[in-house]
PDB file of C-alpha atoms and ligand atoms in Angstrom:
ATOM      1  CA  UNK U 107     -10.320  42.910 -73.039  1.00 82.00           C
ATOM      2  CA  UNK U 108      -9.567  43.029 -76.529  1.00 91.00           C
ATOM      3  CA  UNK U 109     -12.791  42.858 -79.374  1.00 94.00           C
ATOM      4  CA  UNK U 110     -11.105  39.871 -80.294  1.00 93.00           C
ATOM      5  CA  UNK U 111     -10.879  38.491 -77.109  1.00 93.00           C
ATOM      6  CA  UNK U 112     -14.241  39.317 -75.977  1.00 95.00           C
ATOM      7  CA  UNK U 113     -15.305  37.661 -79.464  1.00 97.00           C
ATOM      8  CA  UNK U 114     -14.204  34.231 -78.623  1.00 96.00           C
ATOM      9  CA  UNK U 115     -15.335  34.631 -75.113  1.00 97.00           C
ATOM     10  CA  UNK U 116     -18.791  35.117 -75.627  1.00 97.00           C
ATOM     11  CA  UNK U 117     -19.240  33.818 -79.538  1.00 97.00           C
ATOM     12  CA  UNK U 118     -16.490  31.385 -80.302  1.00 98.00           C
ATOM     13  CA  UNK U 119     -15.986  29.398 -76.823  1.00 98.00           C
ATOM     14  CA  UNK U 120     -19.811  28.122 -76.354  1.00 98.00           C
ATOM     15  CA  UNK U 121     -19.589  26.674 -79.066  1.00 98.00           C
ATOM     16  CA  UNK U 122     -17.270  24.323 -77.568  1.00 98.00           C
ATOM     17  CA  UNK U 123     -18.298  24.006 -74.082  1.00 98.00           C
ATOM     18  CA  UNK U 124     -20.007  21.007 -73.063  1.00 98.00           C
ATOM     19  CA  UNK U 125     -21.410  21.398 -69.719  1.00 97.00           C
ATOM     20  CA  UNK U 126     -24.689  22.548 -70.774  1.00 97.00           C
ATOM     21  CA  UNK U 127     -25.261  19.007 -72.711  1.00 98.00           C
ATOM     22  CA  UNK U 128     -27.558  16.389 -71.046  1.00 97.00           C
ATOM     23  CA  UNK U 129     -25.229  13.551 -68.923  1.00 97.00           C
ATOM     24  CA  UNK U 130     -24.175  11.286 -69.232  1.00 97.00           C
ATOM     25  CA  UNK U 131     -22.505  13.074 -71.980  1.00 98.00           C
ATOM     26  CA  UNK U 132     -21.121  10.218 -74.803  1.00 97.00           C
ATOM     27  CA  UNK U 133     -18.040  12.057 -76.123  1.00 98.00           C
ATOM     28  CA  UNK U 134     -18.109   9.801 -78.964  1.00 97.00           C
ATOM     29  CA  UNK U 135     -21.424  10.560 -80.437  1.00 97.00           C
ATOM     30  CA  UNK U 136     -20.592  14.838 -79.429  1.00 97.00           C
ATOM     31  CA  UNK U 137     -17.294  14.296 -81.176  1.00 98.00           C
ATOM     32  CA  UNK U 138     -18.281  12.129 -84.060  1.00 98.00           C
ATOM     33  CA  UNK U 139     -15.196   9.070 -83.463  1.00 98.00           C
ATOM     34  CA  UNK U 140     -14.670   6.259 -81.698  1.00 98.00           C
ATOM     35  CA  UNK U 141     -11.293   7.286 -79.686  1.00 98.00           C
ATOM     36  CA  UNK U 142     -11.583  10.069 -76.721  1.00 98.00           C
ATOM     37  CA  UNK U 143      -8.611  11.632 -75.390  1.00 98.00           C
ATOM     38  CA  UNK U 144      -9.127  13.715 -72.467  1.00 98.00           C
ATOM     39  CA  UNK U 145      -6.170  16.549 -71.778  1.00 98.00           C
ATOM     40  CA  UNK U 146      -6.561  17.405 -68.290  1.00 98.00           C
ATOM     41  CA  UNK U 147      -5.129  20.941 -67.890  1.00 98.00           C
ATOM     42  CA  UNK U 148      -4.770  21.812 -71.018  1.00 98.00           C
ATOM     43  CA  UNK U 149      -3.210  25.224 -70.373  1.00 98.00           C
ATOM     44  CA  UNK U 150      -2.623  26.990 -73.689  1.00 98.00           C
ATOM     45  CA  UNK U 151      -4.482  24.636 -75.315  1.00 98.00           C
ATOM     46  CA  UNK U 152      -1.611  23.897 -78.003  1.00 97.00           C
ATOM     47  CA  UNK U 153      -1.402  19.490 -77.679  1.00 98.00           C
ATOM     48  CA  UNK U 154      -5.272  19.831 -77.796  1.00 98.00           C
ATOM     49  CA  UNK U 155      -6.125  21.682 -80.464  1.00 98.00           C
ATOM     50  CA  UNK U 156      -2.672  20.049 -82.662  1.00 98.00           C
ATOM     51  CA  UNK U 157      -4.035  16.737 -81.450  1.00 98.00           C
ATOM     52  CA  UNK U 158      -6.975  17.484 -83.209  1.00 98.00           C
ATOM     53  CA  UNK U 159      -6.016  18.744 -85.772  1.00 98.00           C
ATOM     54  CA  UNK U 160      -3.456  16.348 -87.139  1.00 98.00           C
ATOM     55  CA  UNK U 161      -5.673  13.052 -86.254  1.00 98.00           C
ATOM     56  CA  UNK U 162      -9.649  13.621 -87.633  1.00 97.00           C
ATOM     57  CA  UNK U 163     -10.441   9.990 -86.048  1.00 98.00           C
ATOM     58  CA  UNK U 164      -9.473  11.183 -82.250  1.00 98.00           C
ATOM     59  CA  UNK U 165     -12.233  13.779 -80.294  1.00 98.00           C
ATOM     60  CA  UNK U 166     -10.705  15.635 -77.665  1.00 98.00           C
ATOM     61  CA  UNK U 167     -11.907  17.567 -75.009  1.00 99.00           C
ATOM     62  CA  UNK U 168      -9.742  19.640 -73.675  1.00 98.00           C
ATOM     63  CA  UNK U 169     -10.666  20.947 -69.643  1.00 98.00           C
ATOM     64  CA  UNK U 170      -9.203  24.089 -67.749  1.00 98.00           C
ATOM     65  CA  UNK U 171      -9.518  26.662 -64.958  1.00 98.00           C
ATOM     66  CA  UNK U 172      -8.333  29.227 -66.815  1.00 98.00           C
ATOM     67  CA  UNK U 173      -9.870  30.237 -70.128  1.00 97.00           C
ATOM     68  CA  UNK U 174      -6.865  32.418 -71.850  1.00 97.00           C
ATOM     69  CA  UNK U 175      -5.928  28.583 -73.374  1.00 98.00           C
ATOM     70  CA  UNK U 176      -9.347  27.855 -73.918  1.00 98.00           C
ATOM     71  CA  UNK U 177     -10.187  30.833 -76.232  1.00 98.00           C
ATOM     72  CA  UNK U 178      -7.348  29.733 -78.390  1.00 98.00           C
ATOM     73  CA  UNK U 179      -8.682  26.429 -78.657  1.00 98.00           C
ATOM     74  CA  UNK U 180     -11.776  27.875 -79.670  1.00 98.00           C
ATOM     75  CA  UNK U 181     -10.120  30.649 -82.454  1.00 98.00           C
ATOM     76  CA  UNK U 182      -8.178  27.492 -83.741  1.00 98.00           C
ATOM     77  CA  UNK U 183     -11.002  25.010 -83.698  1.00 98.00           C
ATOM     78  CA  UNK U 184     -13.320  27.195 -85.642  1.00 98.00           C
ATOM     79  CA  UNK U 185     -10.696  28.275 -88.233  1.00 98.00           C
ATOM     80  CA  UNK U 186      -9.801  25.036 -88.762  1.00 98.00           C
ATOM     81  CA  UNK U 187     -13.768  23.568 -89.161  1.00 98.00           C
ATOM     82  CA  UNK U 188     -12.797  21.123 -86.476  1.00 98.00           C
ATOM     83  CA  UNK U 189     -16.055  19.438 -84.842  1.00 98.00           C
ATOM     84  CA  UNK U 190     -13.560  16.449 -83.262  1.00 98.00           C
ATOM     85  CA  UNK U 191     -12.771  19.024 -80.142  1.00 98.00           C
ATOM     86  CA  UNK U 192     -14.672  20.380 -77.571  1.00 98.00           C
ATOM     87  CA  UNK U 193     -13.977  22.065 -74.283  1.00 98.00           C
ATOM     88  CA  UNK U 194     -14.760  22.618 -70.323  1.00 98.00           C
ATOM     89  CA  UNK U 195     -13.713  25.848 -68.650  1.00 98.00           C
ATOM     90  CA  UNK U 196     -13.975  25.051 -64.881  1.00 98.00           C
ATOM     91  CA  UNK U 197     -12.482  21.990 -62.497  1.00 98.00           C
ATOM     92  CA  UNK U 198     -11.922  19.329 -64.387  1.00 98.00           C
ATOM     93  CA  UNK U 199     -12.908  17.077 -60.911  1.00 98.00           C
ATOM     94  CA  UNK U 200     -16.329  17.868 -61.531  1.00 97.00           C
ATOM     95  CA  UNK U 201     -15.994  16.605 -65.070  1.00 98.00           C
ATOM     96  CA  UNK U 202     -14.819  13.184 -63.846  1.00 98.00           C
ATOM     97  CA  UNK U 203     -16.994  12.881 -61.175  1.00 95.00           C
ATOM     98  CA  UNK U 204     -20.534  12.317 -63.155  1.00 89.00           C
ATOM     99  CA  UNK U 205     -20.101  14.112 -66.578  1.00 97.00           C
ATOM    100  CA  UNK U 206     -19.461  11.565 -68.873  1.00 98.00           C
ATOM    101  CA  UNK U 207     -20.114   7.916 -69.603  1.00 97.00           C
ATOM    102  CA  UNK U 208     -18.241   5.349 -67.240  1.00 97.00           C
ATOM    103  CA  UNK U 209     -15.778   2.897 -69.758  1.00 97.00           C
ATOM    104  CA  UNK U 210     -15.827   5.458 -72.811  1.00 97.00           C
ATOM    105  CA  UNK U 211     -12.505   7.214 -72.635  1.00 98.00           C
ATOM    106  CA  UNK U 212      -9.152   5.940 -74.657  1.00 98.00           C
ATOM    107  CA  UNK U 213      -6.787   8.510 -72.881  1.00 98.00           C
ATOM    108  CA  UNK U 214      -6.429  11.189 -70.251  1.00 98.00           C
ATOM    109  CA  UNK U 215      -3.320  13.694 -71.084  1.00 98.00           C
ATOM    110  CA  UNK U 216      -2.142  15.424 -67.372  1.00 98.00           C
ATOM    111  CA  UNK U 217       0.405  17.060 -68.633  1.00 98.00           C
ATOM    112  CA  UNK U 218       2.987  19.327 -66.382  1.00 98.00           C
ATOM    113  CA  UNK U 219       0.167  19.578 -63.683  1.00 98.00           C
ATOM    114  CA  UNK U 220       1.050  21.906 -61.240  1.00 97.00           C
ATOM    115  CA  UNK U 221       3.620  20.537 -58.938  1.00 96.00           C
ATOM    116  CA  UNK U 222       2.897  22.246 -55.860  1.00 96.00           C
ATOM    117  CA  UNK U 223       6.529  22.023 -54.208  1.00 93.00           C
ATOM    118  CA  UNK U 224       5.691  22.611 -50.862  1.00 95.00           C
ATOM    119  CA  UNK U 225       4.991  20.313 -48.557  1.00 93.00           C
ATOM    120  CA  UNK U 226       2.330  21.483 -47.043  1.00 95.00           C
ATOM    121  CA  UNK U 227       0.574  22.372 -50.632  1.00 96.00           C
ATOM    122  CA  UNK U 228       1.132  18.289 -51.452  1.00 94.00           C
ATOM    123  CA  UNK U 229      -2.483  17.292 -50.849  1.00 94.00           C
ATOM    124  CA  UNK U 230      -3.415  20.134 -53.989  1.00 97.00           C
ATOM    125  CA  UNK U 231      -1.700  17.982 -56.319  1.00 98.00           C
ATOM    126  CA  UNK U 232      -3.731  16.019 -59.120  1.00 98.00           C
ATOM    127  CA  UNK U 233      -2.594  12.586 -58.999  1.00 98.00           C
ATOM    128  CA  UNK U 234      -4.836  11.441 -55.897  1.00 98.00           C
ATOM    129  CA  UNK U 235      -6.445   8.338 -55.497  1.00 98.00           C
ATOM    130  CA  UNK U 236      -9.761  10.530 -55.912  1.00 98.00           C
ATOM    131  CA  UNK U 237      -8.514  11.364 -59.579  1.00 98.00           C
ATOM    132  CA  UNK U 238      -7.543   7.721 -60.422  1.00 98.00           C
ATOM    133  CA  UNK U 239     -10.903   6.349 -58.990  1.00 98.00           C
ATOM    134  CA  UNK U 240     -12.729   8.452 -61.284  1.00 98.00           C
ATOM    135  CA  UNK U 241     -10.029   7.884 -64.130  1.00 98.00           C
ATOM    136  CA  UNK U 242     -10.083   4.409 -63.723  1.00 98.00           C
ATOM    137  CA  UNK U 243     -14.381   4.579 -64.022  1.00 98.00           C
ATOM    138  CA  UNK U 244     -13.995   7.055 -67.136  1.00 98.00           C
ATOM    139  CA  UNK U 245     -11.446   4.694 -69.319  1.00 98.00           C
ATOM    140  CA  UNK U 246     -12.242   1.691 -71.416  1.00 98.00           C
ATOM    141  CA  UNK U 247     -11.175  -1.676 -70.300  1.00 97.00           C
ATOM    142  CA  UNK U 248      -7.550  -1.028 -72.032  1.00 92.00           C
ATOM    143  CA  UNK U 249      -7.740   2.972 -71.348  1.00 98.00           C
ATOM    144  CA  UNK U 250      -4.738   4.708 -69.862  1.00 98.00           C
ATOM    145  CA  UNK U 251      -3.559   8.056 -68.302  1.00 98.00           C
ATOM    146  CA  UNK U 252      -0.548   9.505 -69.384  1.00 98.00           C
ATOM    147  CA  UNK U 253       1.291  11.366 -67.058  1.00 98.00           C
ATOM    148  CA  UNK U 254       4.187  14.213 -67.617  1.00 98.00           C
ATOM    149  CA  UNK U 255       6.376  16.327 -65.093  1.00 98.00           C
ATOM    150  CA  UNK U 256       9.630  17.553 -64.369  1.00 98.00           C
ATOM    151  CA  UNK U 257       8.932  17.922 -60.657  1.00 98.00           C
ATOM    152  CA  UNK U 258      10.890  14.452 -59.791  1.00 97.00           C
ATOM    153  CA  UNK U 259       9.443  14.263 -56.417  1.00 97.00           C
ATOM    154  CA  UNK U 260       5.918  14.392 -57.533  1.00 98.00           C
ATOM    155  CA  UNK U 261       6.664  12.270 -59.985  1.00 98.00           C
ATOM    156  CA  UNK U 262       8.219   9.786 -57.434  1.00 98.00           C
ATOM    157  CA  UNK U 263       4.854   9.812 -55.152  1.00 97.00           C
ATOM    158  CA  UNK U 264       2.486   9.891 -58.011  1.00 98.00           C
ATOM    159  CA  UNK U 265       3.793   6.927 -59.205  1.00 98.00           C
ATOM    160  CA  UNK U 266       3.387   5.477 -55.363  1.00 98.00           C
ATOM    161  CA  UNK U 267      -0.002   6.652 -55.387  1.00 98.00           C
ATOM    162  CA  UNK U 268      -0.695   4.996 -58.598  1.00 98.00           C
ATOM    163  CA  UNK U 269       0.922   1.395 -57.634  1.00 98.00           C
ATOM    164  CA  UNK U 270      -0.876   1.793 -54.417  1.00 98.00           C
ATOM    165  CA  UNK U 271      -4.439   1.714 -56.090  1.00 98.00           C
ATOM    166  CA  UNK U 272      -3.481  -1.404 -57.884  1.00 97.00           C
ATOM    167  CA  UNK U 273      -5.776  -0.894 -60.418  1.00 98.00           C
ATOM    168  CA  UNK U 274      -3.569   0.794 -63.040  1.00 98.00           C
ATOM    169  CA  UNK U 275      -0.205  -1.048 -64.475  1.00 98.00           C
ATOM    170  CA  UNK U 276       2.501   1.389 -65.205  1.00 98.00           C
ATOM    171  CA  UNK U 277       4.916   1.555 -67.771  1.00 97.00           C
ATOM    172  CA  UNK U 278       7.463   3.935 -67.885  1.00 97.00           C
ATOM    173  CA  UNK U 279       8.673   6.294 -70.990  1.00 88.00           C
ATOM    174  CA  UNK U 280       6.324   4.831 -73.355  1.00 90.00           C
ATOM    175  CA  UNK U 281       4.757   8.029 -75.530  1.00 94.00           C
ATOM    176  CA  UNK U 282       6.209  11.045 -77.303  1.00 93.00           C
ATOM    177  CA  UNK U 283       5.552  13.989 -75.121  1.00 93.00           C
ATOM    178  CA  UNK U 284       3.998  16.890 -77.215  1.00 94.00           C
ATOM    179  CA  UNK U 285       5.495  20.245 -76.814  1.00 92.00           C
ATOM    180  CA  UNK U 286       3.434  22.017 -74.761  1.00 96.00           C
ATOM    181  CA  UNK U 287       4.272  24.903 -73.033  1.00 95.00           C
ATOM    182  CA  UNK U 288       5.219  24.210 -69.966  1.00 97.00           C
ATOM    183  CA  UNK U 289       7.160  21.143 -71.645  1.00 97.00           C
ATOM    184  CA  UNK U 290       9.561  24.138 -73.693  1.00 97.00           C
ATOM    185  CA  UNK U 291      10.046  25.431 -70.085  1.00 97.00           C
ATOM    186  CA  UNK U 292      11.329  22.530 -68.810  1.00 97.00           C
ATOM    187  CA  UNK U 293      13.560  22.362 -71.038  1.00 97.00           C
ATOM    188  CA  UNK U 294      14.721  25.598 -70.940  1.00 97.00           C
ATOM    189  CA  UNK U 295      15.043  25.285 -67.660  1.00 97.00           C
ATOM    190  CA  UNK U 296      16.929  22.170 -67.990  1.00 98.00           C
ATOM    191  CA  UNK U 297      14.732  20.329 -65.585  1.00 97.00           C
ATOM    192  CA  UNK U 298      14.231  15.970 -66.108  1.00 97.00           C
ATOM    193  CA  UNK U 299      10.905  15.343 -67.368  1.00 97.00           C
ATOM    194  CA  UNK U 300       9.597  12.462 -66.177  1.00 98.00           C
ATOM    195  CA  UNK U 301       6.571  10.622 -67.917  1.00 98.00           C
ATOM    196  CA  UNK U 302       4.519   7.453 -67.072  1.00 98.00           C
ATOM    197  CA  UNK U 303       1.363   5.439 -68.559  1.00 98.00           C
ATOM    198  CA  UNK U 304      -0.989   4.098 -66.221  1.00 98.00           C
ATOM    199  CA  UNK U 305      -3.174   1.483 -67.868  1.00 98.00           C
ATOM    200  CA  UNK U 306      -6.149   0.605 -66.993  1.00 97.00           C
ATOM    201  CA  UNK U 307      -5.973  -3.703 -65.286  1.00 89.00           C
TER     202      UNK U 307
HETATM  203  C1  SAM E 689       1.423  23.882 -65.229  1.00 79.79           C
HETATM  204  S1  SAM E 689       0.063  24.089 -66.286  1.00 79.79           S
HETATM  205  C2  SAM E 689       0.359  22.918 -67.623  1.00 79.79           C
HETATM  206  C3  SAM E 689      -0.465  23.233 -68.838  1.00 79.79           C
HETATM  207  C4  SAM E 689      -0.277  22.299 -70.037  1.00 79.79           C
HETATM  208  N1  SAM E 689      -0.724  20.957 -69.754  1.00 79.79           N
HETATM  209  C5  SAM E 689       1.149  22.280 -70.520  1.00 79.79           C
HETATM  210  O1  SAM E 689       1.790  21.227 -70.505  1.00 79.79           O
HETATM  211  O2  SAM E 689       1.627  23.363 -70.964  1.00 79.79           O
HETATM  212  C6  SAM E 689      -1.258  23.288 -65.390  1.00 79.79           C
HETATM  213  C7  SAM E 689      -2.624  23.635 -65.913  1.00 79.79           C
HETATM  214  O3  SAM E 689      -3.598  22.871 -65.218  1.00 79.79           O
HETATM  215  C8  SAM E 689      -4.722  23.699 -64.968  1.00 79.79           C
HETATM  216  N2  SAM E 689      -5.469  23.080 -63.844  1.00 79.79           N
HETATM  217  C9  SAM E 689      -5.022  22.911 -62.585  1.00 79.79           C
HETATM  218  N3  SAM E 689      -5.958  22.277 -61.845  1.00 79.79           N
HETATM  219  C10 SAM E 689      -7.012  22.040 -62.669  1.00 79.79           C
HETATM  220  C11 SAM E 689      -8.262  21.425 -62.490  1.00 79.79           C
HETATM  221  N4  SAM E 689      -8.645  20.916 -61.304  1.00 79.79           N
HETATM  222  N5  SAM E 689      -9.102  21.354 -63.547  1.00 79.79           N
HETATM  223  C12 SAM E 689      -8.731  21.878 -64.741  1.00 79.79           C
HETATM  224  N6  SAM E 689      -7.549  22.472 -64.974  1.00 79.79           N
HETATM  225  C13 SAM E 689      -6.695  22.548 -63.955  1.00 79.79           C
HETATM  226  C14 SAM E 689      -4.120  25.054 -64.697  1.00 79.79           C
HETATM  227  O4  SAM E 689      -5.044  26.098 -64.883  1.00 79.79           O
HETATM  228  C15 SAM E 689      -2.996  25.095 -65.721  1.00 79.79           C
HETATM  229  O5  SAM E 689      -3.413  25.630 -66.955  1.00 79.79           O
END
């Protein structure tokens, strides 16, 4: 690992990470406004940290399994003085099951989740009625999750899933979609993308 790398690891990403804070955890009062975005996934870490960035009066936190994203958060965050991002490194589930406040989160980004294609791999995917349970708990009264892929068929079933629960009221192609990384894949690839917003009802 580089020094650098090692640097944000052990000095820079702490900072950052909230699971050490007492629960519930008020994201509002951590991140100092009154709007919360949550970006589920948040891979690289580039809509986070530019969502940030660009609005002063939105907190994000930004969760993932994989830290290489969340060390650039970090690097970025602390060269750019932001305190209106923080971060999770681990499964965002466990976030949403008892973390943070019940009816205190604007938005929750899942963005390109991983499609698992197989079949039998269907039942890894994010959009569950587990998730949406918890979502729907997390959001304000006129909260909503935002959802991107360019995997049509989960984006066919998710939606299912989501009309199913009956607790969320969809509309369809409603939000700019950042460019993320996986987003400039899809389009590389040429591949639909597919986007929905489930609000809270
Ligand atoms: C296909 S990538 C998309 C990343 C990013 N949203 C984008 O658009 O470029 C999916 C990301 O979700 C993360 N992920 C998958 N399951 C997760 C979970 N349960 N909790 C937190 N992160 C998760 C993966 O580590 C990966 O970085």
């Amino acid at each position: 690992m580089s020094a650098r790398r090692e640097y944000a690891l052990t000095e820079l990403l702490p900072k950052f990470e909230i699971s050490e804070l007492d629960r519930p955890i008020c994201l509002q009062q951590e991140l100092g406004t009154e709007f919360v975005v949550i970006d589920f996934g948040s891979g690289m870490g580039d809509h986070a940290t530019k969502l940030a960035a660009n609005n002063h009066n939105i907190g994000v936190l930004a969760i993932d399994v994989h830290t290489v994203g969340l060390l650039q958060v970090a690097e970025e965050a602390t060269r750019l003085e932001l305190t209106n991002i923080c971060t999770h490194h681990g499964d965002g589930m466990d976030v949403f099951k008892n973390w943070l406040q019940f009816g205190s989160i604007d938005e929750i980004h899942i963005l390109f989740p991983d499609p698992w294609p197989k079949a039998r791999h269907h039942k890894r995917r994010l959009i569950s009625p587990l998730l949406l349970e918890m979502a729907h708990n997390l959001l304000k009264p006129s909260g909503r999750i935002v959802f991107v892929t360019d995997a049509e068929d989960y984006f066919e079933s998710a939606k299912s899933i989501i009309e199913e629960f009956g607790k969320f009221t969809i509309t369809l192609d409603d939000w700019e979609i950042p460019v993320t990384n996986y987003h400039q894949r899809a389009l590389r690839l040429q591949h639909k993308i597919s986007q929905l917003s489930a609000r809270k009802s």
